[in-house]
PDB file of C-alpha atoms and ligand atoms in Angstrom:
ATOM      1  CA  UNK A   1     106.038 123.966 100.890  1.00  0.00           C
ATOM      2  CA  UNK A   2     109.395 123.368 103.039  1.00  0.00           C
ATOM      3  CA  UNK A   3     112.607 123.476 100.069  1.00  0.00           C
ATOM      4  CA  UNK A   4     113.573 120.267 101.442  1.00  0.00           C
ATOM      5  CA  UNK A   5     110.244 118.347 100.889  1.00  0.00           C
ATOM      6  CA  UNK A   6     110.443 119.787  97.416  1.00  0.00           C
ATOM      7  CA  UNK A   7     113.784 118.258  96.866  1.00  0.00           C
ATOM      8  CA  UNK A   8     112.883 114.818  98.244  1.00  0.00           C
ATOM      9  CA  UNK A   9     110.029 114.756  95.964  1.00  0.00           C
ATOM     10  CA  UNK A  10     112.687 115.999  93.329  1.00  0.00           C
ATOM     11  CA  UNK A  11     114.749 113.117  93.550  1.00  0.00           C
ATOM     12  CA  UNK A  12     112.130 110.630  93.514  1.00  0.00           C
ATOM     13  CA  UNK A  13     110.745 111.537  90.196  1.00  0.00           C
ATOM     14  CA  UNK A  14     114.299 111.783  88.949  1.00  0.00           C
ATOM     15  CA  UNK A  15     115.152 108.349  90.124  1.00  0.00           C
ATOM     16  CA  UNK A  16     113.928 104.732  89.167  1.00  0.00           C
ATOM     17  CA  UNK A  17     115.673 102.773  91.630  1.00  0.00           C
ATOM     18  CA  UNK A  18     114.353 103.652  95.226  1.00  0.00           C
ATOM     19  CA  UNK A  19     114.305 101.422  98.400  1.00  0.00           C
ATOM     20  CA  UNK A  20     112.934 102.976 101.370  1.00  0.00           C
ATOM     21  CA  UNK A  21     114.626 101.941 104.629  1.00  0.00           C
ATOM     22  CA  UNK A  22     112.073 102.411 107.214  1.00  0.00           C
ATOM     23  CA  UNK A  23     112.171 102.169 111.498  1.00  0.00           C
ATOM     24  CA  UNK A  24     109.804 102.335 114.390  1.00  0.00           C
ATOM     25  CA  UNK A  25     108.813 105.899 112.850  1.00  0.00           C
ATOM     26  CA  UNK A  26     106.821 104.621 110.018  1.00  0.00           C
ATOM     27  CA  UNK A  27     104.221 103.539 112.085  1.00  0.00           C
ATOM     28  CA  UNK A  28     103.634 106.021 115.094  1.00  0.00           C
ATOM     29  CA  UNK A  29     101.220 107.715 112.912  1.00  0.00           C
ATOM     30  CA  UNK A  30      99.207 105.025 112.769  1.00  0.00           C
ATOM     31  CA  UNK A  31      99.493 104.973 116.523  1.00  0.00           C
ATOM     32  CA  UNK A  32     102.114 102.084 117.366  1.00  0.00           C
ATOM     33  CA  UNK A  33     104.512 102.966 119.894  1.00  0.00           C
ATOM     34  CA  UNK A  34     107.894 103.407 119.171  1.00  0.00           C
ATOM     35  CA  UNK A  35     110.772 101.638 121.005  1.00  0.00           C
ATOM     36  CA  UNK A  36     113.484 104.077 121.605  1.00  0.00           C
ATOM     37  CA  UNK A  37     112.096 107.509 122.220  1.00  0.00           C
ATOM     38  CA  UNK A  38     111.526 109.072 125.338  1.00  0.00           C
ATOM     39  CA  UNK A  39     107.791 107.967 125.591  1.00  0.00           C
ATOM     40  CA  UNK A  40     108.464 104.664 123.696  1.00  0.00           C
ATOM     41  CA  UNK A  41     107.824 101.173 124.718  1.00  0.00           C
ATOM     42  CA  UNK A  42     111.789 100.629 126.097  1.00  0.00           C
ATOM     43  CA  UNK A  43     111.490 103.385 128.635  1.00  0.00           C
ATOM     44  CA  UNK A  44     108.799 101.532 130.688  1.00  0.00           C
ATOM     45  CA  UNK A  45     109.385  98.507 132.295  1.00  0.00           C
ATOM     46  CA  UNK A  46     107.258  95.410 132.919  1.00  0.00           C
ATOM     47  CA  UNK A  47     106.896  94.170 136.022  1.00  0.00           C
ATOM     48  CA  UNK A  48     110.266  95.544 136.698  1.00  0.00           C
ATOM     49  CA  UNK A  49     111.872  93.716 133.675  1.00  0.00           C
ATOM     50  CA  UNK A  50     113.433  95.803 130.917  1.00  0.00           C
ATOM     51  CA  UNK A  51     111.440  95.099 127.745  1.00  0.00           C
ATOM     52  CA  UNK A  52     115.211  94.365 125.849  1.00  0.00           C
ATOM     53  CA  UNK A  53     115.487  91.062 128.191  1.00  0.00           C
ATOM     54  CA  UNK A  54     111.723  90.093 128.167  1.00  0.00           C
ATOM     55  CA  UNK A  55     112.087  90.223 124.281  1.00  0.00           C
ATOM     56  CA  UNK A  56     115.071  87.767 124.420  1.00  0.00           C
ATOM     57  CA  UNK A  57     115.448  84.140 123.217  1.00  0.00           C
ATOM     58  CA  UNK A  58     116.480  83.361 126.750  1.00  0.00           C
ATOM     59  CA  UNK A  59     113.592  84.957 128.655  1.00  0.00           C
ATOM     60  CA  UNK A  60     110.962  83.404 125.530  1.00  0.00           C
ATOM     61  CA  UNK A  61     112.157  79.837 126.886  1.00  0.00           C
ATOM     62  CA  UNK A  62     112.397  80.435 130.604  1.00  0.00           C
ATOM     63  CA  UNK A  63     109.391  82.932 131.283  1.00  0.00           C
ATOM     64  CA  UNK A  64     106.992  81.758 128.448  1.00  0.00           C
ATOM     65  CA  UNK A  65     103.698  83.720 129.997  1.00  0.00           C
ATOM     66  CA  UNK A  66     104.853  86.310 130.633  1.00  0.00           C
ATOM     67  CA  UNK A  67     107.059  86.929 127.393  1.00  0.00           C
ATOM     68  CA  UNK A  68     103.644  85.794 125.485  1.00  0.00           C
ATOM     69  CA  UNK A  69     101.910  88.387 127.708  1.00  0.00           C
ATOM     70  CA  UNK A  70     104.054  91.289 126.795  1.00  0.00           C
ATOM     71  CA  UNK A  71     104.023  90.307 123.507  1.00  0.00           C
ATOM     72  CA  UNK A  72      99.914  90.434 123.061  1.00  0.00           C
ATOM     73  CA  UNK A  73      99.786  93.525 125.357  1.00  0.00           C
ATOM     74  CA  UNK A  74     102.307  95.539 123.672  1.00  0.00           C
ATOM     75  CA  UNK A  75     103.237  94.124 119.985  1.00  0.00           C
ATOM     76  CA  UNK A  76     100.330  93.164 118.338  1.00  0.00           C
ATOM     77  CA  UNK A  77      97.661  95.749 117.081  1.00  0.00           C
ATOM     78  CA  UNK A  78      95.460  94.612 115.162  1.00  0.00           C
ATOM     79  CA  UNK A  79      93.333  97.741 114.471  1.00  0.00           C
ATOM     80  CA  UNK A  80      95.909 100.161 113.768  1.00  0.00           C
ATOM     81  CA  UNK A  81      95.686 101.345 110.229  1.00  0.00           C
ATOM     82  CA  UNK A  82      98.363 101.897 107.423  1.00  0.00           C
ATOM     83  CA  UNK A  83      98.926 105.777 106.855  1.00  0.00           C
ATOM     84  CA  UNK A  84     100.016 108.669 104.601  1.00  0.00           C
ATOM     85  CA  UNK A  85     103.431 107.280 104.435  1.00  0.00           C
ATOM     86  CA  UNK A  86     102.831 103.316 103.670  1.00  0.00           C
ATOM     87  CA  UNK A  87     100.053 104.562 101.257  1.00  0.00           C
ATOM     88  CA  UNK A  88     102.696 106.570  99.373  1.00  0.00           C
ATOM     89  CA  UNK A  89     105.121 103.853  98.983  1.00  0.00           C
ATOM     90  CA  UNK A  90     102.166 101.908  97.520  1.00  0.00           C
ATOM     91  CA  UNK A  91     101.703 103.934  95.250  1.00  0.00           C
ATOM     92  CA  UNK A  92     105.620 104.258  94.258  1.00  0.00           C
ATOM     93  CA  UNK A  93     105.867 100.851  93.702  1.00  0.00           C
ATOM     94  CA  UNK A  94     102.406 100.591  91.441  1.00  0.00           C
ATOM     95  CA  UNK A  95     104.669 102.917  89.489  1.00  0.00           C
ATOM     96  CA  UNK A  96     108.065 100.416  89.185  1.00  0.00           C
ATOM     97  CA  UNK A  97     110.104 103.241  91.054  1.00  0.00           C
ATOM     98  CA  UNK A  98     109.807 102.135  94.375  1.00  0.00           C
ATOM     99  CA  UNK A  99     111.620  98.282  94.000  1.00  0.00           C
ATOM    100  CA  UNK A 100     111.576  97.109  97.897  1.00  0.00           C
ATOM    101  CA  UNK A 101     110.809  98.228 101.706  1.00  0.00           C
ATOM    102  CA  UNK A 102     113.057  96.978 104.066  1.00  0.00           C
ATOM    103  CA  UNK A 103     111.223  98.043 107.611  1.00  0.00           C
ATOM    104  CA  UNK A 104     112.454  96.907 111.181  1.00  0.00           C
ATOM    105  CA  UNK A 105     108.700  96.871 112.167  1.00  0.00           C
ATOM    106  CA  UNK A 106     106.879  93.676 112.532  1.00  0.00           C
ATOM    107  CA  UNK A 107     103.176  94.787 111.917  1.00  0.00           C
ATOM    108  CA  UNK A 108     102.759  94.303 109.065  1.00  0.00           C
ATOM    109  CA  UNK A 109     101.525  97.698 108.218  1.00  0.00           C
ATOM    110  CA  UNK A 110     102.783  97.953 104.558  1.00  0.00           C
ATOM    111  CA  UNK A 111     101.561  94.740 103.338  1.00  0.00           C
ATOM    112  CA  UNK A 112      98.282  95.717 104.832  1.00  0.00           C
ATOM    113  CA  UNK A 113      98.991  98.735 102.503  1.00  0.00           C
ATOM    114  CA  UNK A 114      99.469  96.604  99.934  1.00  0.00           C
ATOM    115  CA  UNK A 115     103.269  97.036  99.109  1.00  0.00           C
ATOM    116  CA  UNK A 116     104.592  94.135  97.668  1.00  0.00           C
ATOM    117  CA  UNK A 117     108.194  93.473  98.096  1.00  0.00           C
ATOM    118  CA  UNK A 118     108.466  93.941 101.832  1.00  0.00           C
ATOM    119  CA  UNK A 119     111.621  92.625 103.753  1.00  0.00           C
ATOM    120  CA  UNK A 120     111.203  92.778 107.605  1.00  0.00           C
ATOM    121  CA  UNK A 121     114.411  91.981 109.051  1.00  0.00           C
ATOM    122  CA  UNK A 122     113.479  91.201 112.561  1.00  0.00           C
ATOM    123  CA  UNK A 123     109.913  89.211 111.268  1.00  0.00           C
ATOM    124  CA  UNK A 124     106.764  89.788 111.624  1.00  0.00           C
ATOM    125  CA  UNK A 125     104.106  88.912 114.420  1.00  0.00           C
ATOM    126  CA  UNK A 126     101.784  87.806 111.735  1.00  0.00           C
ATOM    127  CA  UNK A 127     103.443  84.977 111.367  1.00  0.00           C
ATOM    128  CA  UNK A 128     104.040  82.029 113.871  1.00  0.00           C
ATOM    129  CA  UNK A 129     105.225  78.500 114.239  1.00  0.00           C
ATOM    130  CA  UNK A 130     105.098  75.527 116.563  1.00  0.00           C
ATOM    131  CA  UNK A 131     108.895  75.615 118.418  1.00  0.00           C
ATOM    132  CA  UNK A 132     108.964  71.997 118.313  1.00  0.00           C
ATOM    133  CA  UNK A 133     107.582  70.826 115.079  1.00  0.00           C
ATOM    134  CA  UNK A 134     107.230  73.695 112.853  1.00  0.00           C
ATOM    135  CA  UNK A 135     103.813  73.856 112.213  1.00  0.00           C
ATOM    136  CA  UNK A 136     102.795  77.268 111.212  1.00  0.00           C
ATOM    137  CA  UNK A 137      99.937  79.322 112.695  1.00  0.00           C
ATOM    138  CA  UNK A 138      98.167  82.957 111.558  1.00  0.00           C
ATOM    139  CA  UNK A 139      98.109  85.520 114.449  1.00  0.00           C
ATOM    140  CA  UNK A 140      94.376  85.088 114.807  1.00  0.00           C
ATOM    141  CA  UNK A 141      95.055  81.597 115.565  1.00  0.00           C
ATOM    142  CA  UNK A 142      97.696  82.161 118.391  1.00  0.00           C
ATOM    143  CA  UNK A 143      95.253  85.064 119.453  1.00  0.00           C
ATOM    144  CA  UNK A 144      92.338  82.467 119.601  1.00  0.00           C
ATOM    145  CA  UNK A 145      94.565  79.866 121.553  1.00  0.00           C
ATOM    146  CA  UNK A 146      95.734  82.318 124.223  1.00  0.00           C
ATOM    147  CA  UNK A 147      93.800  83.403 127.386  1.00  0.00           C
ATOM    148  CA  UNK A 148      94.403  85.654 130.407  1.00  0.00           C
ATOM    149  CA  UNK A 149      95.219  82.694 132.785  1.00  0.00           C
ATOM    150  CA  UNK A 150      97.148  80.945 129.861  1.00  0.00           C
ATOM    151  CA  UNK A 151      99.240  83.733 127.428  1.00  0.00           C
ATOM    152  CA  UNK A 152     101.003  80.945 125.960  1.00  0.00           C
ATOM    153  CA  UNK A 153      99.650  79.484 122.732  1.00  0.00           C
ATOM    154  CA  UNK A 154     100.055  75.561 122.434  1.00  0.00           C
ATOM    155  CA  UNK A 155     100.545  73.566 119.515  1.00  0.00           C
ATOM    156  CA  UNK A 156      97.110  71.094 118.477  1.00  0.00           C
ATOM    157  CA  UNK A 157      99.908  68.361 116.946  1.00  0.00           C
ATOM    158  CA  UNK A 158     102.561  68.246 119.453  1.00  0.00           C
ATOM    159  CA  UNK A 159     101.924  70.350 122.805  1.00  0.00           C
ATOM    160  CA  UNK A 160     104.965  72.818 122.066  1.00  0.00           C
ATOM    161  CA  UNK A 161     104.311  76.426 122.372  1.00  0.00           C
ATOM    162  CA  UNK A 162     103.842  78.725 119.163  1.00  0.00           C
ATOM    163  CA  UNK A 163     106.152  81.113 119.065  1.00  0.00           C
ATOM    164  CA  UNK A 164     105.922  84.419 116.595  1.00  0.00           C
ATOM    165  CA  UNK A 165     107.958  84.684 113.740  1.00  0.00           C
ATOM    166  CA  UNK A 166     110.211  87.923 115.054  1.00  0.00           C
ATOM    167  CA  UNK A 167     113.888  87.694 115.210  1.00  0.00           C
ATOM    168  CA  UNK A 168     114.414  88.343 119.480  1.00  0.00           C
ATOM    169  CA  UNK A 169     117.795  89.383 121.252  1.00  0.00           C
ATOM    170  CA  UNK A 170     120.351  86.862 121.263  1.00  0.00           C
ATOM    171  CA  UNK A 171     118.537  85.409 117.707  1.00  0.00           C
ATOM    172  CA  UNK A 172     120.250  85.895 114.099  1.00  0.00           C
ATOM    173  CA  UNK A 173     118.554  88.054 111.297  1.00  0.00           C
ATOM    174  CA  UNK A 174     117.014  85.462 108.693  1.00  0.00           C
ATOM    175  CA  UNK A 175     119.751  84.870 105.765  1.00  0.00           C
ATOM    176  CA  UNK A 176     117.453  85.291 102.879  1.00  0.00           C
ATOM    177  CA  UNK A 177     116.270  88.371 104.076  1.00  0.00           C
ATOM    178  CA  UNK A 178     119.826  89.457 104.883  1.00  0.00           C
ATOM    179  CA  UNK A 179     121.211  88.378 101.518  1.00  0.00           C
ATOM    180  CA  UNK A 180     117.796  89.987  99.508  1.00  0.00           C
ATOM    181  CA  UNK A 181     118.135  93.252 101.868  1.00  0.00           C
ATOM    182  CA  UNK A 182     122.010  93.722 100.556  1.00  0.00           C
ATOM    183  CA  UNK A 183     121.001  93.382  96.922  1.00  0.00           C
ATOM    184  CA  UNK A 184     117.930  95.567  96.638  1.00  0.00           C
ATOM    185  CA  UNK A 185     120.426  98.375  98.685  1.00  0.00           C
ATOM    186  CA  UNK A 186     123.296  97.799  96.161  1.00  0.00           C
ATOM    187  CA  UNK A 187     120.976  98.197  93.420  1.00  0.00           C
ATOM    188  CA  UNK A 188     119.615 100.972  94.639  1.00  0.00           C
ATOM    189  CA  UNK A 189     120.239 104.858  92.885  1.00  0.00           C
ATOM    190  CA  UNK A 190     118.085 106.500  95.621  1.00  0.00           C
ATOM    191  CA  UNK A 191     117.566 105.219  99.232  1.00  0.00           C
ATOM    192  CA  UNK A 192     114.899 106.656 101.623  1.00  0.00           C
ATOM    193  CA  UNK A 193     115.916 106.281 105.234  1.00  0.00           C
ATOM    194  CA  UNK A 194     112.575 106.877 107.574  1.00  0.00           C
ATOM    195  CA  UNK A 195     111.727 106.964 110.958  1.00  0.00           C
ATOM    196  CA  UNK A 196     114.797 105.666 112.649  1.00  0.00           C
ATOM    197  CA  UNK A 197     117.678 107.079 114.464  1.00  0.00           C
ATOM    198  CA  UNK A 198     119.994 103.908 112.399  1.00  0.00           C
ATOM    199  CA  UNK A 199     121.691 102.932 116.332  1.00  0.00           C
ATOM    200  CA  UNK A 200     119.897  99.058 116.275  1.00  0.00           C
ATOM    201  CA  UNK A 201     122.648  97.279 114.570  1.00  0.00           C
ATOM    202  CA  UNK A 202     122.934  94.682 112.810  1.00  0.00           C
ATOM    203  CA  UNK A 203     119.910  96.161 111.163  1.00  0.00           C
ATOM    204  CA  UNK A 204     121.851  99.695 110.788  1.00  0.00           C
ATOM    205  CA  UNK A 205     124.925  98.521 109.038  1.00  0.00           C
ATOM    206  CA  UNK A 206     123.141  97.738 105.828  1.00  0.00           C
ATOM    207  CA  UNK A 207     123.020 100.870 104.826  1.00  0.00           C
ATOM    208  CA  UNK A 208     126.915 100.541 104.035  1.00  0.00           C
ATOM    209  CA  UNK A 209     125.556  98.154 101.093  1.00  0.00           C
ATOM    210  CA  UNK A 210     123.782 101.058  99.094  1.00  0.00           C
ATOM    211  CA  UNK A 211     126.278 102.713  96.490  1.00  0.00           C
ATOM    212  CA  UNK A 212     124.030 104.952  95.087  1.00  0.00           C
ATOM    213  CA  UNK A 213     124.325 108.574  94.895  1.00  0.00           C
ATOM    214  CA  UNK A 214     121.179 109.844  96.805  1.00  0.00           C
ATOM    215  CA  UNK A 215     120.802 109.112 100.414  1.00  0.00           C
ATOM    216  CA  UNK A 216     117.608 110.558 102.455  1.00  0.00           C
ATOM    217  CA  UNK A 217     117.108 110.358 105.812  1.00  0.00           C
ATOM    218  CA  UNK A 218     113.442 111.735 107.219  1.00  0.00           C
ATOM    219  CA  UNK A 219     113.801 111.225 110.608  1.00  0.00           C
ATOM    220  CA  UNK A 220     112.990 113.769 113.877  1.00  0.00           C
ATOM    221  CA  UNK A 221     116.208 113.146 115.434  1.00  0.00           C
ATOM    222  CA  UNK A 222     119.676 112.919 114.236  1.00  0.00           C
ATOM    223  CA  UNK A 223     120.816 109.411 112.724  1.00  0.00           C
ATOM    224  CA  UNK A 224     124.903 108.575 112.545  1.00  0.00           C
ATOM    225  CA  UNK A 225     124.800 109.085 108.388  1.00  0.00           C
ATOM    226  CA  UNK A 226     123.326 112.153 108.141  1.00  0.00           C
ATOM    227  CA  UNK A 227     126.535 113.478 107.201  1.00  0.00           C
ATOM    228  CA  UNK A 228     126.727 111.438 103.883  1.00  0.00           C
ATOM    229  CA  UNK A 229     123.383 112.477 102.820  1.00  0.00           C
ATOM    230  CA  UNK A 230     122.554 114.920 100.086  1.00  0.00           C
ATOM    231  CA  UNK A 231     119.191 115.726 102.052  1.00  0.00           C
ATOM    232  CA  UNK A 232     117.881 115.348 106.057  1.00  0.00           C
ATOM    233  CA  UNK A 233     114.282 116.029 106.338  1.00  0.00           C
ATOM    234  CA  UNK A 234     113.841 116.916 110.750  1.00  0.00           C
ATOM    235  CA  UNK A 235     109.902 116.388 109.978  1.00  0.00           C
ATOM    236  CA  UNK A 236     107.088 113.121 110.712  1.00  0.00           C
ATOM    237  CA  UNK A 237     107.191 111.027 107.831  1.00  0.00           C
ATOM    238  CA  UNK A 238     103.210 111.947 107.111  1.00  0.00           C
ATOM    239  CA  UNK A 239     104.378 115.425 106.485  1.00  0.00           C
ATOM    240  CA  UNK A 240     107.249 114.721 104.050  1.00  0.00           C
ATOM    241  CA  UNK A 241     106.059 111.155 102.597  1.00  0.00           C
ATOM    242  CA  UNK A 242     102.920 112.950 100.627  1.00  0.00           C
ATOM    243  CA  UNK A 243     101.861 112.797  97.207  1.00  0.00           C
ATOM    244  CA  UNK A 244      99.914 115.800  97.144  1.00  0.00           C
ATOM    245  CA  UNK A 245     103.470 117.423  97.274  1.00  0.00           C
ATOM    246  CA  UNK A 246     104.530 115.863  94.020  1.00  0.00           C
TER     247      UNK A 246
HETATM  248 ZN1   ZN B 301     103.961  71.505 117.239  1.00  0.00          ZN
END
């Protein structure tokens, strides 16, 4: 086995304090695009929009079918399965190492796991809620409510659309999350960075809140902080992120 996948694993029996940071990465292998590389979803356009203004506040309340379309086409998969790496986190946390996952994903792929303490700071498309008055809707709901010649799901009490629970562009991170995220990082004595280059700020800047000694970052590419960690791990999360390497 690689030295450095020896030392990751290492430093997470030494430690008892972990939070794993985790990006669009986490999920390729279990075949969700990613947004950012050169094949992901922000290199291709949609009917010559960029994806960054489609997935706006701005463009949700002026374009509504066609935001909802993008949305279904290219956010929500329902059959993709958790893999090696959400598994392992499980199985950290079943343990009491492992205290929280923040992830920047929103598909719910480590509750489906079964990790407990998630904390997805841009939301989740699992959940949804009436723009008007609030009322809250599963995705099988808004799935069930939208059709081809209609993408946008209405609201049964007060004819409002349902919009999903993600944080878009121009849109603030949630405060509890924000305020949670900062304390489980503080607390931290080993944080696992995964599967993101850490360039989508706000989200980025909270790693400035861990004070720990041991910073990880398993990513492909190079991230802005790999210079304060004590290990960088150029390999897919899958390969590093195994037990049988324990
Ligand atoms: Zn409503």
């Amino acid at each position: 086995m690689n030295n450095n996948i020896k030392k990751l694993w290492q430093l997470i029996n030494e430690s008892e304090n972990i939070v794993f940071f985790g990006g669009a990465g986490t999920s390729t292998e279990s075949g969700i695009p990613d947004f950012r590389s050169a094949t992901g979803l922000y290199s291709t356009k949609y009917e010559n929009i960029p994806p960054e203004e489609i997935l706006s506040y701005n463009f949700m309340m002026t374009n509504q079918d066609l935001f909802f379309e993008y949305i279904t086409k290219y956010l929500i998969h329902p059959d993709a399965e958790p893999n090696t790496c959400h598994n392992t986190l499980v199985e950290l946390e079943k343990e009491g190492k492992l205290k929280a996952v923040i992830t920047q994903n929103i598909d719910n792929l480590h509750q489906k796991a079964g990790s407990k303490n998630v904390l997805e700071l841009h939301g989740t498309v699992y959940k949804n809620y009436c723009y008007q008055c609030g009322k809250k809707y599963t995705l099988e709901e808004v799935l069930a409510r939208e059709s081809e010649s209609k993408p946008t799901p209405i609201c049964d009490e007060c004819n409002s659309f349902i919009r999903p629970d993600v944080v878009l562009y121009g849109e603030s991170l949630n405060s509890t999350t924000i305020i949670e995220t900062e304390k489980v990082l503080h607390d931290a004595d080993l944080l696992i960075v995964g599967g993101t280059s850490l360039t989508v700020y706000p989200a980025a800047a909270f790693i400035r809140y861990f004070k720990g000694q041991n910073l990880v970052i398993i990513n492909k590419t190079e991230t802005p902080y790999n210079n304060e960690a004590v290990l960088v791990i150029n390999e897919s999360l899958g390969a590093a992120f195994n037990m049988k390497h324990r």
